[in-house]
């Protein structure tokens, strides 16, 4: 069932340790097959060096496990809410990558200080609030998803494929699992450079809007001219 | 004698350089066999790339070397006092891992700024005071152990499996040697992210108590649902 | 056509990931053959681990692609303007290397705090201004080149083989592609140490001029005595 | 001639890139044979990955090249003055290792904040002043050596086997070339942790003297009990 997607999601998961984004099992990647409405996600707490494509868990959008011998990632309900709300998302990543998580812990969005950021993400990377005690007690992972949905609904969410959850860490997404991981790597680089940039110049201001526009639209949209497209 | 434990403690020691926690010989791991009351510890000052399982030293809880051709780690008396006071400890680690040691040198406990920390350690990671000159002169390593015992007695010490010794460095523990190393890795990640988090937002506050509770109890205790347990 | 130069430029490009200067495709190296007036540059958006010498694109100084199946780097027009203005440049590099980019994002030139810097670059590494909206809209990459030309014209540009573009990142150059990469590595090291140096001593001043002179001229010019020359 | 020493000095040089202390050729190690009064040093500007034991240069203490096809390191005169003044030095290292160099650029000595430092180096690691223009013009490398000699004469220089030269970088030494490299690694770790420690607590004070004494004398002198000695 969904063998190709399982392979893709498995490979996308394995890119997390390759890019230094995870310690132990602190991350998970999923990918969705929009036709069947099923998504594939990493099992919970399984070591990356023991993971196989067959270990991937297949879920439906009602939260039922359709296939797989393992429990799905404990963050599955968050992924599910995002897939339900945002039809263009094809893959989702959650990590505790150190620089992005440091910003999340600091409770700050990441201003766009340069073209590395603007090449992939349009504007400030938002940091959403803590859940209330009631929201945590009721359904922590689901409400984390709904909070992100609340923030991004009615926005061009594919132009800002990343969010920080306060005191927690980042989620990123993309048109598929691989692109979601790509954006997780970008986020970590951008988070690192933004922190250092503020260290070098505490009064730094975001990059001019016209520069942000230029770089974003050089790589995205109908007039893009970066790459071989 | 205790061949399996020696192998386990040896492997746990070898994880320290693998995870980048030690330079040269600056670290040691021990594990205890509660039935016999004997513990196994790394020999003092032996290079990791020359270490074998056979080099491990077997000690009793009176501080006698029961087996082994080498002197045990110079920190053996500290391990011993912890094993005597805390029956649930099955393994102990000492390192000079850079970020945790920087906090120890700074003389500050590590506030819980996020879920990475709360997933493993409940509350602020404490930094215990310097020993007095008298305590150092009398029995430095033993008194280091007694100071940690003083701090953790009558607490749920397995819910805070780490301590910083001021101007020195960290000790961590777990139900066995492997888990103690796991916690040493967590501590280093948490110490790194907490320092960067304060750099990004000097006014940062600890994570809300309800979020700390949620993450700690998601992974620990009778209602845990993380992983495949 | 220009097989040797293509091989050289290919190898110089491959040094960028080797030295940790690029994430994904965020960098490009070119080299020029002054006799024919043709230069060779990395194709746009091609992964480093798939790159071959044959993929290199040959351009003339009017911006025409002379050979190659791929589009050239999106920064080609910047390289071109530099080659036209500065006859001693034989190779040019652009990266988003993290420390240099952090300074560029901070909008600050890098003061010469020590001999590591002075050994290769004479004086403060400049940070040129943002382009205006008009300059961006008209011809972004070309005007980036012209802005650098404006800054360095009538200077000894081979004695300061690096520049930071505000909110963007660095360009470096050298007598050939390999030396340009060498200078990109130096720049990243120097940028890292300058930021840390200011962290350690916020009131730090640049190195004395006589020390800068000594180190620069120990390695460059007619009285150089470093190395085996 | 001195084949064993050349091999030792070669191997010690190769440890510099292994431990991440050098970029390109920015470092050199020497070792002396006190009986013959000859010392062996790395050639100037030769890449580490092309270096062989045979490339090492043999010098006498008058600064004459006794054997070797290459020019000796440009810092040879500094090594020579140290060997002449300090009979217990058997090996000397110079690097531009990033954290130690950042402190040197900042013009500050490194306070002893903890036991990692105290285990190897007794007290604050000194930062010596800039040379004057006259001293630079007259004999830069030799006067760098004489300045270090001036600072350490009449001290127990083997108990503080490191110095920072302002706006330049560190020198370390030991009883042989290998121990000098060992101390260069220690210095870099200590420099890193001291900078981070000040970031975490700007009001931090050095470790208590009794703790510094305990750790230094636990590893050195007649009552040492660390290791297998």
mmCIF file of N, CA, C and O in Angstrom, chain D residues 106-193:
data_model
loop_
_atom_site.group_PDB
_atom_site.id
_atom_site.type_symbol
_atom_site.label_atom_id
_atom_site.label_comp_id
_atom_site.label_asym_id
_atom_site.label_seq_id
_atom_site.Cartn_x
_atom_site.Cartn_y
_atom_site.Cartn_z
ATOM 1 N N UNK D 106 40.764 39.879 20.829
ATOM 2 C CA UNK D 106 40.072 40.720 21.818
ATOM 3 C C UNK D 106 41.059 41.337 22.809
ATOM 4 O O UNK D 106 40.690 42.217 23.582
ATOM 5 N N UNK D 107 42.299 40.831 22.797
ATOM 6 C CA UNK D 107 43.321 41.401 23.670
ATOM 7 C C UNK D 107 43.153 41.067 25.145
ATOM 8 O O UNK D 107 43.593 41.811 26.015
ATOM 9 N N UNK D 108 42.517 39.926 25.409
ATOM 10 C CA UNK D 108 42.263 39.547 26.794
ATOM 11 C C UNK D 108 42.895 38.194 27.129
ATOM 12 O O UNK D 108 42.850 37.270 26.319
ATOM 13 N N UNK D 109 43.421 38.078 28.334
ATOM 14 C CA UNK D 109 43.790 36.775 28.861
ATOM 15 C C UNK D 109 42.532 35.987 29.183
ATOM 16 O O UNK D 109 41.444 36.560 29.309
ATOM 17 N N UNK D 110 42.677 34.667 29.310
ATOM 18 C CA UNK D 110 41.513 33.805 29.563
ATOM 19 C C UNK D 110 41.485 33.437 31.044
ATOM 20 O O UNK D 110 42.350 32.682 31.514
ATOM 21 N N UNK D 111 40.512 33.968 31.788
ATOM 22 C CA UNK D 111 40.419 33.650 33.221
ATOM 23 C C UNK D 111 40.156 32.154 33.413
ATOM 24 O O UNK D 111 39.558 31.502 32.554
ATOM 25 N N UNK D 112 40.555 31.654 34.560
ATOM 26 C CA UNK D 112 40.319 30.248 34.859
ATOM 27 C C UNK D 112 38.926 30.087 35.460
ATOM 28 O O UNK D 112 38.715 30.298 36.652
ATOM 29 N N UNK D 113 37.972 29.709 34.616
ATOM 30 C CA UNK D 113 36.578 29.589 35.071
ATOM 31 C C UNK D 113 36.226 28.186 35.543
ATOM 32 O O UNK D 113 35.117 27.973 36.016
ATOM 33 N N UNK D 114 37.135 27.233 35.360
ATOM 34 C CA UNK D 114 36.703 25.900 35.764
ATOM 35 C C UNK D 114 37.827 24.888 35.761
ATOM 36 O O UNK D 114 38.990 25.202 35.461
ATOM 37 N N UNK D 115 37.438 23.659 36.062
ATOM 38 C CA UNK D 115 38.421 22.608 36.278
ATOM 39 C C UNK D 115 39.018 22.090 34.981
ATOM 40 O O UNK D 115 40.131 21.566 34.988
ATOM 41 N N UNK D 116 38.326 22.240 33.850
ATOM 42 C CA UNK D 116 38.906 21.828 32.570
ATOM 43 C C UNK D 116 40.201 22.609 32.335
ATOM 44 O O UNK D 116 41.211 22.060 31.881
ATOM 45 N N UNK D 117 40.134 23.882 32.615
ATOM 46 C CA UNK D 117 41.281 24.785 32.507
ATOM 47 C C UNK D 117 42.326 24.425 33.576
ATOM 48 O O UNK D 117 43.507 24.217 33.270
ATOM 49 N N UNK D 118 41.865 24.321 34.826
ATOM 50 C CA UNK D 118 42.788 24.102 35.947
ATOM 51 C C UNK D 118 43.492 22.757 35.873
ATOM 52 O O UNK D 118 44.584 22.598 36.414
ATOM 53 N N UNK D 119 42.879 21.790 35.187
ATOM 54 C CA UNK D 119 43.520 20.480 35.049
ATOM 55 C C UNK D 119 44.851 20.568 34.311
ATOM 56 O O UNK D 119 45.708 19.701 34.462
ATOM 57 N N UNK D 120 45.010 21.602 33.467
ATOM 58 C CA UNK D 120 46.193 21.675 32.605
ATOM 59 C C UNK D 120 47.002 22.953 32.761
ATOM 60 O O UNK D 120 48.189 22.972 32.449
ATOM 61 N N UNK D 121 46.331 24.030 33.151
ATOM 62 C CA UNK D 121 46.992 25.342 33.112
ATOM 63 C C UNK D 121 46.676 26.061 34.407
ATOM 64 O O UNK D 121 45.516 26.174 34.790
ATOM 65 N N UNK D 122 47.721 26.555 35.033
ATOM 66 C CA UNK D 122 47.586 27.079 36.382
ATOM 67 C C UNK D 122 47.403 28.600 36.338
ATOM 68 O O UNK D 122 48.366 29.341 36.151
ATOM 69 N N UNK D 123 46.186 29.049 36.498
ATOM 70 C CA UNK D 123 45.909 30.491 36.518
ATOM 71 C C UNK D 123 45.389 31.012 35.191
ATOM 72 O O UNK D 123 44.989 30.244 34.312
ATOM 73 N N UNK D 124 45.376 32.338 35.040
ATOM 74 C CA UNK D 124 44.872 32.960 33.811
ATOM 75 C C UNK D 124 45.872 32.773 32.680
ATOM 76 O O UNK D 124 47.069 32.997 32.854
ATOM 77 N N UNK D 125 45.371 32.401 31.514
ATOM 78 C CA UNK D 125 46.239 32.283 30.336
ATOM 79 C C UNK D 125 46.541 33.692 29.855
ATOM 80 O O UNK D 125 45.623 34.441 29.499
ATOM 81 N N UNK D 126 47.815 34.084 29.853
ATOM 82 C CA UNK D 126 48.120 35.495 29.593
ATOM 83 C C UNK D 126 47.994 35.880 28.117
ATOM 84 O O UNK D 126 48.169 35.046 27.227
ATOM 85 N N UNK D 127 47.704 37.145 27.899
ATOM 86 C CA UNK D 127 47.718 37.733 26.546
ATOM 87 C C UNK D 127 48.795 38.816 26.544
ATOM 88 O O UNK D 127 48.650 39.823 27.243
ATOM 89 N N UNK D 128 49.867 38.583 25.797
ATOM 90 C CA UNK D 128 50.951 39.581 25.775
ATOM 91 C C UNK D 128 50.645 40.687 24.769
ATOM 92 O O UNK D 128 49.906 40.499 23.816
ATOM 93 N N UNK D 129 51.242 41.832 25.022
ATOM 94 C CA UNK D 129 50.976 43.069 24.262
ATOM 95 C C UNK D 129 51.391 42.962 22.794
ATOM 96 O O UNK D 129 52.112 42.050 22.398
ATOM 97 N N UNK D 130 50.951 43.939 22.000
ATOM 98 C CA UNK D 130 51.462 44.088 20.647
ATOM 99 C C UNK D 130 52.934 44.474 20.689
ATOM 100 O O UNK D 130 53.373 45.183 21.607
ATOM 101 N N UNK D 131 53.648 44.055 19.689
ATOM 102 C CA UNK D 131 54.989 44.612 19.474
ATOM 103 C C UNK D 131 54.860 46.058 19.003
ATOM 104 O O UNK D 131 53.860 46.436 18.388
ATOM 105 N N UNK D 132 55.852 46.862 19.291
ATOM 106 C CA UNK D 132 55.874 48.240 18.755
ATOM 107 C C UNK D 132 56.274 48.188 17.282
ATOM 108 O O UNK D 132 56.773 47.167 16.788
ATOM 109 N N UNK D 133 56.066 49.310 16.605
ATOM 110 C CA UNK D 133 56.474 49.372 15.202
ATOM 111 C C UNK D 133 57.966 49.088 15.060
ATOM 112 O O UNK D 133 58.387 48.392 14.119
ATOM 113 N N UNK D 134 58.741 49.590 15.988
ATOM 114 C CA UNK D 134 60.190 49.376 15.930
ATOM 115 C C UNK D 134 60.523 47.890 16.074
ATOM 116 O O UNK D 134 61.340 47.337 15.337
ATOM 117 N N UNK D 135 59.867 47.248 17.029
ATOM 118 C CA UNK D 135 60.119 45.816 17.229
ATOM 119 C C UNK D 135 59.682 44.994 16.008
ATOM 120 O O UNK D 135 60.331 44.008 15.650
ATOM 121 N N UNK D 136 58.575 45.388 15.403
ATOM 122 C CA UNK D 136 58.108 44.681 14.200
ATOM 123 C C UNK D 136 59.109 44.862 13.068
ATOM 124 O O UNK D 136 59.513 43.898 12.412
ATOM 125 N N UNK D 137 59.516 46.105 12.853
ATOM 126 C CA UNK D 137 60.404 46.386 11.723
ATOM 127 C C UNK D 137 61.762 45.723 11.901
ATOM 128 O O UNK D 137 62.358 45.227 10.938
ATOM 129 N N UNK D 138 62.226 45.704 13.140
ATOM 130 C CA UNK D 138 63.574 45.160 13.386
ATOM 131 C C UNK D 138 63.615 43.647 13.145
ATOM 132 O O UNK D 138 64.456 43.146 12.373
ATOM 133 N N UNK D 139 62.719 42.913 13.812
ATOM 134 C CA UNK D 139 62.762 41.446 13.690
ATOM 135 C C UNK D 139 61.476 40.894 14.288
ATOM 136 O O UNK D 139 61.412 40.549 15.459
ATOM 137 N N UNK D 140 60.444 40.825 13.480
ATOM 138 C CA UNK D 140 59.098 40.542 13.977
ATOM 139 C C UNK D 140 59.010 39.221 14.723
ATOM 140 O O UNK D 140 58.581 39.159 15.871
ATOM 141 N N UNK D 141 59.415 38.144 14.063
ATOM 142 C CA UNK D 141 59.208 36.823 14.645
ATOM 143 C C UNK D 141 60.115 36.606 15.865
ATOM 144 O O UNK D 141 59.682 36.055 16.866
ATOM 145 N N UNK D 142 61.363 37.068 15.756
ATOM 146 C CA UNK D 142 62.286 36.948 16.886
ATOM 147 C C UNK D 142 61.777 37.759 18.087
ATOM 148 O O UNK D 142 61.767 37.275 19.215
ATOM 149 N N UNK D 143 61.314 38.972 17.836
ATOM 150 C CA UNK D 143 60.842 39.807 18.939
ATOM 151 C C UNK D 143 59.532 39.284 19.543
ATOM 152 O O UNK D 143 59.267 39.502 20.721
ATOM 153 N N UNK D 144 58.734 38.594 18.734
ATOM 154 C CA UNK D 144 57.561 37.906 19.300
ATOM 155 C C UNK D 144 58.034 36.884 20.334
ATOM 156 O O UNK D 144 57.482 36.783 21.435
ATOM 157 N N UNK D 145 59.082 36.147 19.986
ATOM 158 C CA UNK D 145 59.641 35.184 20.925
ATOM 159 C C UNK D 145 60.182 35.864 22.176
ATOM 160 O O UNK D 145 59.912 35.439 23.305
ATOM 161 N N UNK D 146 60.922 36.952 21.980
ATOM 162 C CA UNK D 146 61.528 37.641 23.136
ATOM 163 C C UNK D 146 60.462 38.225 24.061
ATOM 164 O O UNK D 146 60.648 38.263 25.284
ATOM 165 N N UNK D 147 59.342 38.662 23.483
ATOM 166 C CA UNK D 147 58.252 39.200 24.302
ATOM 167 C C UNK D 147 57.643 38.103 25.185
ATOM 168 O O UNK D 147 57.346 38.327 26.370
ATOM 169 N N UNK D 148 57.493 36.923 24.609
ATOM 170 C CA UNK D 148 56.979 35.793 25.391
ATOM 171 C C UNK D 148 58.002 35.407 26.474
ATOM 172 O O UNK D 148 57.629 35.149 27.623
ATOM 173 N N UNK D 149 59.262 35.399 26.097
ATOM 174 C CA UNK D 149 60.325 35.100 27.072
ATOM 175 C C UNK D 149 60.261 36.092 28.236
ATOM 176 O O UNK D 149 60.317 35.701 29.407
ATOM 177 N N UNK D 150 60.158 37.361 27.908
ATOM 178 C CA UNK D 150 60.068 38.408 28.935
ATOM 179 C C UNK D 150 58.928 38.117 29.912
ATOM 180 O O UNK D 150 59.082 38.257 31.127
ATOM 181 N N UNK D 151 57.792 37.686 29.369
ATOM 182 C CA UNK D 151 56.633 37.433 30.229
ATOM 183 C C UNK D 151 56.840 36.224 31.140
ATOM 184 O O UNK D 151 56.448 36.242 32.312
ATOM 185 N N UNK D 152 57.444 35.171 30.633
ATOM 186 C CA UNK D 152 57.487 33.899 31.368
ATOM 187 C C UNK D 152 58.778 33.676 32.146
ATOM 188 O O UNK D 152 58.854 32.723 32.918
ATOM 189 N N UNK D 153 59.791 34.513 31.915
ATOM 190 C CA UNK D 153 61.062 34.264 32.626
ATOM 191 C C UNK D 153 60.812 34.346 34.130
ATOM 192 O O UNK D 153 59.983 35.113 34.600
ATOM 193 N N UNK D 154 61.510 33.548 34.859
ATOM 194 C CA UNK D 154 61.355 33.493 36.327
ATOM 195 C C UNK D 154 59.965 33.012 36.759
ATOM 196 O O UNK D 154 59.548 33.257 37.883
ATOM 197 N N UNK D 155 59.233 32.344 35.868
ATOM 198 C CA UNK D 155 57.956 31.736 36.264
ATOM 199 C C UNK D 155 58.068 30.220 36.040
ATOM 200 O O UNK D 155 59.004 29.755 35.380
ATOM 201 N N UNK D 156 57.079 29.500 36.577
ATOM 202 C CA UNK D 156 57.033 28.062 36.290
ATOM 203 C C UNK D 156 56.311 27.881 34.967
ATOM 204 O O UNK D 156 55.131 27.555 34.918
ATOM 205 N N UNK D 157 57.033 28.095 33.887
ATOM 206 C CA UNK D 157 56.405 28.175 32.560
ATOM 207 C C UNK D 157 55.792 26.858 32.100
ATOM 208 O O UNK D 157 54.962 26.846 31.207
ATOM 209 N N UNK D 158 56.177 25.747 32.719
ATOM 210 C CA UNK D 158 55.536 24.481 32.312
ATOM 211 C C UNK D 158 54.168 24.312 32.986
ATOM 212 O O UNK D 158 53.388 23.433 32.598
ATOM 213 N N UNK D 159 53.874 25.143 33.967
ATOM 214 C CA UNK D 159 52.549 25.107 34.601
ATOM 215 C C UNK D 159 51.562 26.041 33.892
ATOM 216 O O UNK D 159 50.370 26.045 34.204
ATOM 217 N N UNK D 160 52.050 26.822 32.958
ATOM 218 C CA UNK D 160 51.168 27.654 32.113
ATOM 219 C C UNK D 160 51.679 27.537 30.692
ATOM 220 O O UNK D 160 52.373 28.403 30.178
ATOM 221 N N UNK D 161 51.366 26.403 30.041
ATOM 222 C CA UNK D 161 51.976 26.104 28.746
ATOM 223 C C UNK D 161 51.257 26.736 27.562
ATOM 224 O O UNK D 161 51.096 26.109 26.516
ATOM 225 N N UNK D 162 50.814 27.979 27.713
ATOM 226 C CA UNK D 162 50.085 28.651 26.630
ATOM 227 C C UNK D 162 50.181 30.152 26.800
ATOM 228 O O UNK D 162 50.232 30.663 27.928
ATOM 229 N N UNK D 163 50.176 30.843 25.673
ATOM 230 C CA UNK D 163 50.159 32.307 25.684
ATOM 231 C C UNK D 163 49.395 32.780 24.454
ATOM 232 O O UNK D 163 49.391 32.113 23.421
ATOM 233 N N UNK D 164 48.730 33.907 24.606
ATOM 234 C CA UNK D 164 48.073 34.549 23.464
ATOM 235 C C UNK D 164 48.883 35.787 23.083
ATOM 236 O O UNK D 164 49.243 36.575 23.960
ATOM 237 N N UNK D 165 49.144 35.946 21.789
ATOM 238 C CA UNK D 165 49.789 37.173 21.308
ATOM 239 C C UNK D 165 48.698 38.081 20.758
ATOM 240 O O UNK D 165 47.972 37.702 19.837
ATOM 241 N N UNK D 166 48.612 39.272 21.303
ATOM 242 C CA UNK D 166 47.527 40.208 20.992
ATOM 243 C C UNK D 166 47.381 40.415 19.477
ATOM 244 O O UNK D 166 48.372 40.623 18.774
ATOM 245 N N UNK D 167 46.126 40.381 19.010
ATOM 246 C CA UNK D 167 45.805 40.553 17.592
ATOM 247 C C UNK D 167 46.452 39.510 16.688
ATOM 248 O O UNK D 167 46.503 39.687 15.472
ATOM 249 N N UNK D 168 46.943 38.446 17.275
ATOM 250 C CA UNK D 168 47.608 37.435 16.451
ATOM 251 C C UNK D 168 47.020 36.049 16.768
ATOM 252 O O UNK D 168 46.054 35.641 16.112
ATOM 253 N N UNK D 169 47.536 35.369 17.770
ATOM 254 C CA UNK D 169 47.034 34.035 18.056
ATOM 255 C C UNK D 169 47.865 33.379 19.138
ATOM 256 O O UNK D 169 48.732 34.013 19.736
ATOM 257 N N UNK D 170 47.609 32.081 19.376
ATOM 258 C CA UNK D 170 48.254 31.396 20.496
ATOM 259 C C UNK D 170 49.540 30.649 20.127
ATOM 260 O O UNK D 170 49.719 30.198 18.998
ATOM 261 N N UNK D 171 50.401 30.517 21.137
ATOM 262 C CA UNK D 171 51.482 29.533 21.156
ATOM 263 C C UNK D 171 51.260 28.647 22.379
ATOM 264 O O UNK D 171 50.818 29.131 23.418
ATOM 265 N N UNK D 172 51.545 27.347 22.207
ATOM 266 C CA UNK D 172 51.518 26.443 23.361
ATOM 267 C C UNK D 172 52.795 25.616 23.339
ATOM 268 O O UNK D 172 53.474 25.536 22.317
ATOM 269 N N UNK D 173 53.112 25.007 24.467
ATOM 270 C CA UNK D 173 54.302 24.148 24.535
ATOM 271 C C UNK D 173 54.058 22.972 25.463
ATOM 272 O O UNK D 173 53.005 22.876 26.106
ATOM 273 N N UNK D 174 55.079 22.079 25.486
ATOM 274 C CA UNK D 174 54.983 20.902 26.338
ATOM 275 C C UNK D 174 56.348 20.253 26.407
ATOM 276 O O UNK D 174 57.304 20.745 25.807
ATOM 277 N N UNK D 175 56.398 19.108 27.081
ATOM 278 C CA UNK D 175 57.699 18.440 27.228
ATOM 279 C C UNK D 175 58.167 17.854 25.896
ATOM 280 O O UNK D 175 59.350 17.589 25.707
ATOM 281 N N UNK D 176 57.212 17.642 24.964
ATOM 282 C CA UNK D 176 57.565 17.236 23.605
ATOM 283 C C UNK D 176 56.498 17.777 22.648
ATOM 284 O O UNK D 176 55.529 18.418 23.086
ATOM 285 N N UNK D 177 56.678 17.498 21.353
ATOM 286 C CA UNK D 177 55.775 18.063 20.343
ATOM 287 C C UNK D 177 54.341 17.581 20.569
ATOM 288 O O UNK D 177 53.379 18.346 20.421
ATOM 289 N N UNK D 178 54.194 16.336 20.954
ATOM 290 C CA UNK D 178 52.858 15.776 21.132
ATOM 291 C C UNK D 178 52.134 16.459 22.293
ATOM 292 O O UNK D 178 50.955 16.818 22.184
ATOM 293 N N UNK D 179 52.839 16.668 23.390
ATOM 294 C CA UNK D 179 52.198 17.331 24.525
ATOM 295 C C UNK D 179 51.877 18.796 24.206
ATOM 296 O O UNK D 179 50.877 19.349 24.681
ATOM 297 N N UNK D 180 52.705 19.413 23.400
ATOM 298 C CA UNK D 180 52.421 20.800 22.992
ATOM 299 C C UNK D 180 51.123 20.874 22.189
ATOM 300 O O UNK D 180 50.327 21.805 22.343
ATOM 301 N N UNK D 181 50.899 19.871 21.329
ATOM 302 C CA UNK D 181 49.642 19.819 20.573
ATOM 303 C C UNK D 181 48.469 19.547 21.524
ATOM 304 O O UNK D 181 47.407 20.165 21.402
ATOM 305 N N UNK D 182 48.686 18.629 22.444
ATOM 306 C CA UNK D 182 47.658 18.343 23.449
ATOM 307 C C UNK D 182 47.228 19.651 24.129
ATOM 308 O O UNK D 182 46.036 19.942 24.263
ATOM 309 N N UNK D 183 48.190 20.443 24.520
ATOM 310 C CA UNK D 183 47.865 21.708 25.184
ATOM 311 C C UNK D 183 47.176 22.704 24.246
ATOM 312 O O UNK D 183 46.366 23.522 24.692
ATOM 313 N N UNK D 184 47.488 22.623 22.956
ATOM 314 C CA UNK D 184 46.802 23.492 21.991
ATOM 315 C C UNK D 184 45.314 23.125 21.894
ATOM 316 O O UNK D 184 44.448 23.998 21.746
ATOM 317 N N UNK D 185 45.026 21.833 21.986
ATOM 318 C CA UNK D 185 43.631 21.374 21.968
ATOM 319 C C UNK D 185 42.915 21.825 23.248
ATOM 320 O O UNK D 185 41.793 22.337 23.207
ATOM 321 N N UNK D 186 43.592 21.634 24.386
ATOM 322 C CA UNK D 186 43.022 22.079 25.662
ATOM 323 C C UNK D 186 42.722 23.580 25.611
ATOM 324 O O UNK D 186 41.635 24.028 25.983
ATOM 325 N N UNK D 187 43.681 24.343 25.128
ATOM 326 C CA UNK D 187 43.502 25.794 25.056
ATOM 327 C C UNK D 187 42.261 26.160 24.252
ATOM 328 O O UNK D 187 41.469 27.022 24.655
ATOM 329 N N UNK D 188 42.068 25.500 23.115
ATOM 330 C CA UNK D 188 40.917 25.831 22.262
ATOM 331 C C UNK D 188 39.601 25.502 22.972
ATOM 332 O O UNK D 188 38.656 26.306 22.933
ATOM 333 N N UNK D 189 39.539 24.365 23.646
ATOM 334 C CA UNK D 189 38.340 24.003 24.408
ATOM 335 C C UNK D 189 38.082 24.999 25.530
ATOM 336 O O UNK D 189 36.947 25.418 25.774
ATOM 337 N N UNK D 190 39.129 25.336 26.246
ATOM 338 C CA UNK D 190 39.025 26.257 27.380
ATOM 339 C C UNK D 190 38.591 27.649 26.897
ATOM 340 O O UNK D 190 37.742 28.308 27.517
ATOM 341 N N UNK D 191 39.165 28.085 25.772
ATOM 342 C CA UNK D 191 38.826 29.400 25.210
ATOM 343 C C UNK D 191 37.354 29.439 24.803
ATOM 344 O O UNK D 191 36.647 30.427 25.031
ATOM 345 N N UNK D 192 36.883 28.350 24.215
ATOM 346 C CA UNK D 192 35.476 28.257 23.796
ATOM 347 C C UNK D 192 34.551 28.318 25.001
ATOM 348 O O UNK D 192 33.590 29.101 25.020
ATOM 349 N N UNK D 193 34.842 27.529 26.012
ATOM 350 C CA UNK D 193 33.951 27.467 27.171
ATOM 351 C C UNK D 193 34.000 28.761 27.986
ATOM 352 O O UNK D 193 32.986 29.167 28.563
#
